Amino acid sequence: MSPDLYLESMRRFSLIVICFLLGTSLFSQQYNKYSSSYNFKKAIASIQQNNENFGEALSAIEYAIKYIPKKDKEYKSLSLYKRAGIYVALNESDKALKDFTSAIALCPDEDYYAERAQIYYELEQYDLADSDYRMMLSLDAHNAMAYMGLGRNHIAKGEYQSATERFDYVISLYPEYSSGYSFRAEARMMLKDYS
């Protein structure tokens, strides 16, 4: 089978799976959580891993988004989140931020906030990243990744004592998490606390 024919068949397969899932949702008696659906995960994985052919992946996701019922916020949110991930891979930060923001508006999720905060960090928009990490903490007051993100932002802003306090808290919650120690060491070195 030629590579072009293979890619076309994978695209059609992915679209069929997505259409099947959409059809199932319309006729289902009981609400189905798509994000935990084996078939949905398999379809998304095949799209994203299709030889890193991001054009095909975007086409398939956009097709799915177009035909998702408006009342199905969870599935639409997850699809926007997946498309944002493709935009991140393509280094299209503006489009990724827009999709992450839309996904959050439909269905707030700590993963969505974390992904958006990472983009803000890379764009050196630390206050916006901090805001997302605080939202993650409002969803889970003991979220180590949120504290790590806040600490990393404090280092970037030159607020080393605040960073150290964030990493101290992470270590108290999760002593086995090695990154807490390494980031804390970095902050302490900046404070000239070499002990």
XYZ file of N, CA and C in Angstrom:
585
model
N 0.850 -1.175 0.000
C 0.000 0.000 0.000
C 0.893 1.235 0.000
N 0.594 2.182 -0.855
C 1.408 3.391 -0.938
C 1.177 4.262 0.303
N 2.188 5.091 0.652
C 2.029 5.964 1.828
C 0.818 6.885 1.729
N 0.545 7.418 0.533
C -0.605 8.312 0.371
C -1.921 7.579 0.590
N -2.002 6.371 0.069
C -3.203 5.572 0.240
C -3.380 5.181 1.703
N -2.274 4.865 2.371
C -2.313 4.517 3.792
C -2.822 5.703 4.618
N -2.277 6.901 4.369
C -2.711 8.085 5.118
C -4.185 8.379 4.888
N -4.624 8.242 3.649
C -6.036 8.478 3.339
C -6.920 7.462 4.051
N -6.493 6.204 4.079
C -7.300 5.188 4.760
C -7.323 5.420 6.269
N -6.198 5.876 6.849
C -6.168 6.184 8.286
C -7.079 7.370 8.593
N -7.089 8.352 7.710
C -7.954 9.516 7.910
C -9.416 9.096 7.876
N -9.755 8.295 6.894
C -11.146 7.839 6.789
C -11.533 7.001 7.994
N -10.622 6.135 8.429
C -10.894 5.312 9.605
C -11.150 6.201 10.823
N -10.288 7.206 11.011
C -10.439 8.113 12.152
C -11.763 8.850 12.096
N -12.131 9.326 10.906
C -13.395 10.039 10.761
C -14.581 9.126 11.019
N -14.493 7.884 10.565
C -15.576 6.923 10.804
C -15.743 6.675 12.285
N -14.623 6.500 12.991
C -14.688 6.257 14.439
C -15.307 7.460 15.144
N -14.880 8.662 14.776
C -15.422 9.869 15.410
C -16.909 10.009 15.103
N -17.293 9.778 13.844
C -18.714 9.860 13.482
C -19.527 8.805 14.233
N -18.953 7.613 14.385
C -19.633 6.562 15.143
C -19.867 7.006 16.580
N -18.851 7.608 17.176
C -18.996 8.085 18.547
C -20.062 9.161 18.656
N -20.079 10.059 17.689
C -21.099 11.112 17.704
C -22.491 10.512 17.554
N -22.631 9.566 16.637
C -23.930 8.908 16.443
C -24.376 8.166 17.680
N -23.438 7.509 18.322
C -23.754 6.782 19.544
C -24.262 7.733 20.615
N -23.635 8.922 20.694
C -24.055 9.874 21.721
C -25.476 10.373 21.492
N -25.870 10.480 20.244
C -27.204 10.981 19.945
C -28.296 9.981 20.320
N -28.006 8.693 20.200
C -29.020 7.675 20.433
C -28.874 6.964 21.770
N -27.884 7.315 22.507
C -27.636 6.649 23.782
C -28.691 7.047 24.813
N -29.145 6.085 25.596
C -30.105 6.357 26.667
C -29.408 6.968 27.878
N -28.164 6.581 28.091
C -27.433 7.023 29.264
C -26.249 7.873 28.818
N -25.933 8.927 29.554
C -24.820 9.810 29.190
C -23.513 9.034 29.208
N -22.754 9.181 28.136
C -21.498 8.465 28.003
C -20.352 9.449 28.177
N -19.444 9.161 29.074
C -18.282 10.020 29.282
C -17.243 9.700 28.222
N -17.172 10.563 27.211
C -16.301 10.306 26.077
C -14.845 10.237 26.472
N -14.452 11.076 27.426
C -13.040 11.120 27.759
C -12.531 9.795 28.304
N -13.407 8.965 28.857
C -12.963 7.677 29.361
C -13.289 6.545 28.398
N -13.864 6.868 27.263
C -14.231 5.870 26.278
C -12.996 5.319 25.582
N -12.872 4.019 25.553
C -11.758 3.373 24.880
C -11.727 3.757 23.407
N -12.889 3.729 22.745
C -12.934 4.038 21.320
C -12.530 5.485 21.037
N -12.962 6.401 21.906
C -12.589 7.800 21.702
C -11.081 7.975 21.849
N -10.518 7.387 22.917
C -9.081 7.507 23.123
C -8.315 6.883 21.959
N -8.798 5.761 21.471
C -8.144 5.092 20.345
C -8.205 5.974 19.100
N -9.349 6.599 18.853
C -9.487 7.466 17.671
C -8.560 8.668 17.781
N -8.545 9.309 18.936
C -7.674 10.468 19.124
C -6.219 10.046 18.980
N -5.847 8.904 19.584
C -4.452 8.449 19.492
C -4.059 8.185 18.055
N -4.951 7.575 17.281
C -4.597 7.277 15.894
C -4.456 8.553 15.084
N -5.268 9.552 15.401
C -5.166 10.834 14.700
C -3.839 11.505 15.034
N -3.529 11.595 16.324
C -2.337 12.322 16.732
C -1.058 11.600 16.354
N -1.101 10.292 16.324
C 0.112 9.542 16.056
C 0.224 9.129 14.597
N -0.588 9.686 13.760
C -0.597 9.344 12.339
C 0.623 9.978 11.664
N 1.793 9.445 11.984
C 3.054 9.930 11.416
C 3.250 11.428 11.613
N 2.755 11.935 12.718
C 2.836 13.362 13.028
C 2.343 14.216 11.859
N 1.336 13.734 11.208
C 0.731 14.475 10.113
C -0.314 15.408 10.718
N 0.140 16.576 11.136
C -0.720 17.481 11.876
C -1.854 18.045 11.026
N -1.651 18.158 9.741
C -2.722 18.624 8.866
C -3.897 17.670 8.888
N -3.612 16.379 8.797
C -4.666 15.363 8.868
C -5.336 15.383 10.239
N -4.524 15.508 11.271
C -5.076 15.529 12.624
C -5.997 16.728 12.813
N -5.560 17.896 12.344
C -6.403 19.095 12.461
C -7.699 18.939 11.677
N -7.620 18.393 10.492
C -8.830 18.198 9.679
C -9.827 17.303 10.400
N -9.339 16.211 10.971
C -10.222 15.272 11.655
C -10.842 15.892 12.903
N -10.025 16.593 13.689
C -10.542 17.227 14.911
C -11.544 18.323 14.553
N -11.245 19.129 13.553
C -12.166 20.195 13.154
C -13.484 19.632 12.641
N -13.413 18.530 11.945
C -14.627 17.861 11.479
C -15.466 17.412 12.673
N -14.779 16.834 13.670
C -15.494 16.388 14.874
C -16.124 17.574 15.595
N -15.355 18.653 15.777
C -15.863 19.833 16.481
C -17.088 20.399 15.774
N -17.060 20.402 14.458
C -18.161 20.950 13.670
C -19.471 20.196 13.913
N -19.384 18.879 14.121
C -20.589 18.079 14.228
C -20.938 17.635 15.651
N -20.231 18.122 16.626
C -20.560 17.801 18.017
C -21.831 18.559 18.390
N -22.807 17.880 18.972
C -24.019 18.586 19.420
C -23.661 19.680 20.430
N -24.294 20.834 20.311
C -23.978 21.983 21.170
C -24.125 21.668 22.649
N -25.080 20.802 22.974
C -25.309 20.505 24.390
C -24.243 19.575 24.973
N -23.399 18.999 24.146
C -22.378 18.062 24.598
C -21.076 18.801 24.896
N -21.090 19.549 26.000
C -19.972 20.413 26.348
C -18.695 19.639 26.655
N -18.824 18.511 27.324
C -17.631 17.756 27.710
C -16.840 17.281 26.489
N -17.529 16.728 25.518
C -16.862 16.214 24.325
C -16.282 17.351 23.485
N -17.025 18.448 23.374
C -16.518 19.595 22.614
C -15.290 20.175 23.305
N -15.352 20.286 24.632
C -14.222 20.796 25.396
C -12.987 19.925 25.200
N -13.172 18.622 25.270
C -12.052 17.708 25.085
C -11.484 17.805 23.671
N -12.339 17.963 22.694
C -11.876 18.095 21.309
C -11.092 19.393 21.117
N -11.557 20.483 21.714
C -10.820 21.751 21.650
C -9.456 21.618 22.327
N -9.444 20.911 23.446
C -8.190 20.661 24.168
C -7.214 19.878 23.291
N -7.714 18.867 22.602
C -6.858 18.067 21.720
C -6.341 18.902 20.549
N -7.203 19.752 19.986
C -6.765 20.607 18.884
C -5.715 21.607 19.376
N -5.906 22.127 20.583
C -4.917 23.044 21.151
C -3.557 22.358 21.270
N -3.569 21.080 21.639
C -2.317 20.327 21.727
C -1.605 20.230 20.391
N -2.376 20.096 19.321
C -1.784 20.067 17.983
C -1.177 21.431 17.666
N -1.891 22.501 18.022
C -1.352 23.841 17.796
C -0.069 24.072 18.592
N 0.004 23.530 19.797
C 1.237 23.636 20.586
C 2.383 22.969 19.829
N 2.123 21.763 19.282
C 3.154 21.050 18.518
C 3.588 21.835 17.284
N 2.681 22.632 16.744
C 2.976 23.449 15.565
C 3.539 24.828 15.923
N 3.749 25.076 17.222
C 4.236 26.366 17.718
C 3.309 27.521 17.349
N 2.017 27.271 17.362
C 1.017 28.310 17.108
C 0.343 28.654 18.436
N 1.074 29.403 19.251
C 0.636 29.701 20.615
C -0.698 30.423 20.686
N -0.928 31.385 19.804
C -2.178 32.149 19.842
C -3.385 31.241 19.639
N -3.301 30.353 18.658
C -4.411 29.434 18.399
C -4.579 28.447 19.546
N -3.454 27.987 20.093
C -3.531 27.056 21.220
C -4.189 27.728 22.425
N -3.783 28.957 22.722
C -4.383 29.687 23.848
C -5.881 29.871 23.654
N -6.279 30.192 22.444
C -7.708 30.381 22.157
C -8.482 29.090 22.412
N -7.947 27.961 21.938
C -8.646 26.686 22.147
C -8.638 26.258 23.607
N -7.514 26.447 24.311
C -7.488 26.110 25.740
C -8.504 26.954 26.498
N -8.591 28.236 26.161
C -9.538 29.131 26.823
C -10.979 28.701 26.543
N -11.274 28.321 25.308
C -12.619 27.842 24.966
C -12.936 26.535 25.676
N -11.949 25.650 25.750
C -12.153 24.367 26.447
C -12.441 24.600 27.922
N -11.708 25.525 28.537
C -11.912 25.845 29.955
C -13.295 26.444 30.170
N -13.721 27.322 29.272
C -15.039 27.953 29.405
C -16.156 26.916 29.373
N -15.979 25.889 28.568
C -17.000 24.840 28.473
C -16.954 23.873 29.640
N -15.753 23.547 30.090
C -15.606 22.471 31.074
C -14.281 22.649 31.817
N -14.260 23.423 32.895
C -13.000 23.653 33.607
C -12.352 22.337 34.053
N -11.075 22.220 33.776
C -10.333 21.010 34.103
C -8.900 21.426 34.415
N -8.312 20.819 35.448
C -6.971 21.226 35.842
C -5.936 21.011 34.737
N -6.117 19.973 33.914
C -5.178 19.744 32.818
C -5.223 20.889 31.811
N -6.412 21.388 31.564
C -6.546 22.490 30.615
C -5.838 23.729 31.146
N -6.025 24.014 32.438
C -5.349 25.150 33.056
C -3.838 24.967 33.019
N -3.361 23.776 33.313
C -1.921 23.515 33.336
C -1.297 23.730 31.966
N -1.972 23.262 30.936
C -1.455 23.418 29.574
C -1.424 24.893 29.172
N -2.479 25.615 29.511
C -2.512 27.038 29.164
C -1.458 27.805 29.967
N -1.292 27.460 31.234
C -0.289 28.120 32.071
C 1.118 27.910 31.507
N 1.374 26.729 30.956
C 2.678 26.461 30.364
C 2.954 27.411 29.184
N 1.931 27.634 28.370
C 2.114 28.563 27.245
C 2.373 29.974 27.767
N 1.600 30.386 28.778
C 1.823 31.716 29.350
C 3.247 31.832 29.896
N 3.719 30.773 30.537
C 5.086 30.783 31.069
C 6.091 30.976 29.932
N 5.925 30.219 28.866
C 6.847 30.314 27.732
C 6.803 31.686 27.070
N 5.657 32.351 27.145
C 5.515 33.705 26.597
C 5.925 34.782 27.616
N 6.397 34.323 28.774
C 6.816 35.201 29.875
C 5.668 36.062 30.397
N 4.473 35.529 30.335
C 3.291 36.178 30.903
C 2.986 35.500 32.247
N 3.864 35.774 33.201
C 3.849 35.042 34.474
C 2.596 35.287 35.296
N 2.053 36.496 35.265
C 0.839 36.771 36.041
C -0.337 35.939 35.538
N -0.445 35.784 34.207
C -1.511 34.940 33.655
C -1.282 33.473 33.995
N -0.037 33.049 33.961
C 0.282 31.670 34.348
C -0.061 31.459 35.820
N 0.305 32.416 36.672
C -0.026 32.325 38.097
C -1.532 32.188 38.305
N -2.301 32.954 37.556
C -3.757 32.901 37.671
C -4.281 31.492 37.360
N -3.722 30.867 36.325
C -4.155 29.508 35.993
C -3.744 28.516 37.069
N -2.545 28.674 37.614
C -2.116 27.763 38.684
C -3.009 27.933 39.923
N -3.427 29.161 40.199
C -4.337 29.377 41.334
C -5.703 28.737 41.083
N -6.142 28.773 39.824
C -7.404 28.092 39.496
C -7.272 26.587 39.708
N -6.112 26.039 39.361
C -5.876 24.612 39.609
C -5.969 24.324 41.103
N -5.441 25.226 41.919
C -5.513 25.031 43.371
C -6.942 25.163 43.886
N -7.758 25.954 43.215
C -9.162 26.042 43.631
C -9.891 24.724 43.332
N -9.415 23.988 42.329
C -9.997 22.678 42.012
C -9.438 21.583 42.902
N -8.173 21.736 43.314
C -7.506 20.756 44.174
C -6.456 21.503 44.987
N -6.758 21.752 46.253
C -5.907 22.586 47.102
C -4.514 22.010 47.331
N -4.301 20.748 47.005
C -3.001 20.111 47.242
C -2.352 19.660 45.940
N -2.611 20.387 44.879
C -2.091 20.032 43.564
C -0.610 20.416 43.464
N 0.251 19.407 43.461
C 1.697 19.646 43.437
C 2.130 20.390 42.185
N 1.525 20.075 41.041
C 1.929 20.736 39.796
C 1.614 22.227 39.828
N 0.522 22.587 40.466
C 0.183 24.009 40.576
C 1.219 24.739 41.437
N 1.600 24.135 42.554
C 2.627 24.755 43.404
C 3.976 24.804 42.706
N 4.298 23.753 41.948
C 5.545 23.746 41.188
C 5.531 24.873 40.153
N 4.408 25.034 39.466
C 4.295 26.090 38.471
C 4.433 27.473 39.086
N 3.786 27.678 40.240
C 3.903 28.969 40.926
C 5.353 29.223 41.334
N 5.996 28.196 41.861
C 7.400 28.341 42.264
C 8.298 28.659 41.084
N 8.089 27.969 39.976
C 8.887 28.214 38.767
C 8.688 29.648 38.281
N 7.436 30.131 38.353
C 7.163 31.518 37.950
C 7.855 32.510 38.875
N 7.879 32.191 40.176
C 8.563 33.083 41.128
C 10.057 33.147 40.814
N 10.657 32.018 40.445
C 12.073 32.039 40.049
C 12.254 32.953 38.840
N 11.390 32.801 37.843
C 11.502 33.613 36.625
C 11.359 35.101 36.925
N 10.567 35.432 37.957
C 10.358 36.836 38.324
C 11.399 37.331 39.326
N 12.330 36.452 39.731
C 13.361 36.845 40.692
C 12.880 36.841 42.128
N 11.763 36.198 42.405
C 11.187 36.123 43.754
C 11.580 34.777 44.379
N 12.854 34.678 44.751
C 13.423 33.382 45.134
C 12.921 32.871 46.480
N 12.669 33.757 47.430
C 12.171 33.305 48.730
C 10.764 32.719 48.582
N 9.905 33.402 47.815
C 8.553 32.881 47.568
C 8.618 31.545 46.841
N 9.550 31.437 45.900
C 9.713 30.182 45.168
C 10.100 29.061 46.127
N 11.040 29.350 47.014
C 11.486 28.344 47.985
C 10.315 27.864 48.839
N 9.467 28.771 49.260
C 8.310 28.406 50.080
C 7.348 27.497 49.317
N 7.152 27.769 48.039
C 6.278 26.906 47.226
C 6.847 25.492 47.135
N 8.161 25.414 46.886
C 8.781 24.093 46.755
C 8.843 23.367 48.096
N 9.010 24.120 49.199
C 8.949 23.498 50.529
C 7.602 22.805 50.722
N 6.545 23.478 50.281
C 5.205 22.914 50.451
C 5.018 21.662 49.592
N 5.519 21.706 48.380
C 5.435 20.522 47.510
C 6.142 19.349 48.171
N 7.327 19.600 48.706
C 8.108 18.537 49.348
C 7.392 18.002 50.581
N 6.718 18.876 51.330
C 5.976 18.403 52.508
C 4.792 17.526 52.099
N 4.177 17.836 50.950
C 3.057 17.030 50.466
C 3.525 15.724 49.824
N 4.585 15.817 49.032
C 5.057 14.677 48.236
C 6.576 14.544 48.371
N 7.047 14.006 49.487
C 8.503 13.935 49.703
C 9.241 13.088 48.657
N 8.539 12.214 47.968
C 9.181 11.363 46.962
C 9.340 12.055 45.611
N 8.776 13.251 45.450
C 8.800 13.964 44.180
C 10.111 14.729 44.057
N 11.031 14.213 43.271
C 12.396 14.751 43.214
C 12.484 16.152 42.621
N 11.585 16.512 41.723
C 11.663 17.844 41.112
C 11.480 18.956 42.134
N 10.722 18.699 43.166
C 10.556 19.696 44.218
C 11.888 20.079 44.834
N 12.751 19.076 45.045
C 14.068 19.319 45.627
C 14.982 20.071 44.664
N 14.971 19.669 43.407
C 15.886 20.313 42.455
C 15.489 21.771 42.197
N 14.198 22.032 42.092
C 13.765 23.423 41.892
C 14.026 24.259 43.151
N 13.824 23.648 44.326
C 14.106 24.381 45.561
C 15.594 24.708 45.657
N 16.429 23.751 45.254
C 17.878 23.991 45.274
C 18.248 25.159 44.357
N 17.617 25.231 43.198
C 17.881 26.338 42.277
C 17.518 27.673 42.919
N 16.341 27.723 43.556
C 15.912 28.966 44.209
C 16.854 29.328 45.354
N 17.284 28.335 46.140
C 18.195 28.616 47.260
C 19.561 29.079 46.766
N 20.007 28.532 45.656
C 21.288 28.992 45.101
C 21.204 30.469 44.723
N 20.068 30.879 44.179
C 19.907 32.287 43.817
C 19.894 33.177 45.047
N 19.484 32.605 46.180
C 19.503 33.339 47.454
C 20.865 33.243 48.145
N 21.811 32.563 47.485
C 23.144 32.290 48.035
C 23.081 31.462 49.307
N 22.060 30.623 49.407
C 21.901 29.694 50.531
C 22.429 28.335 50.075
N 23.728 28.179 50.143
C 24.366 26.997 49.583
C 24.315 25.785 50.517
N 23.938 25.988 51.753
C 23.897 24.864 52.685
C 22.816 23.861 52.296
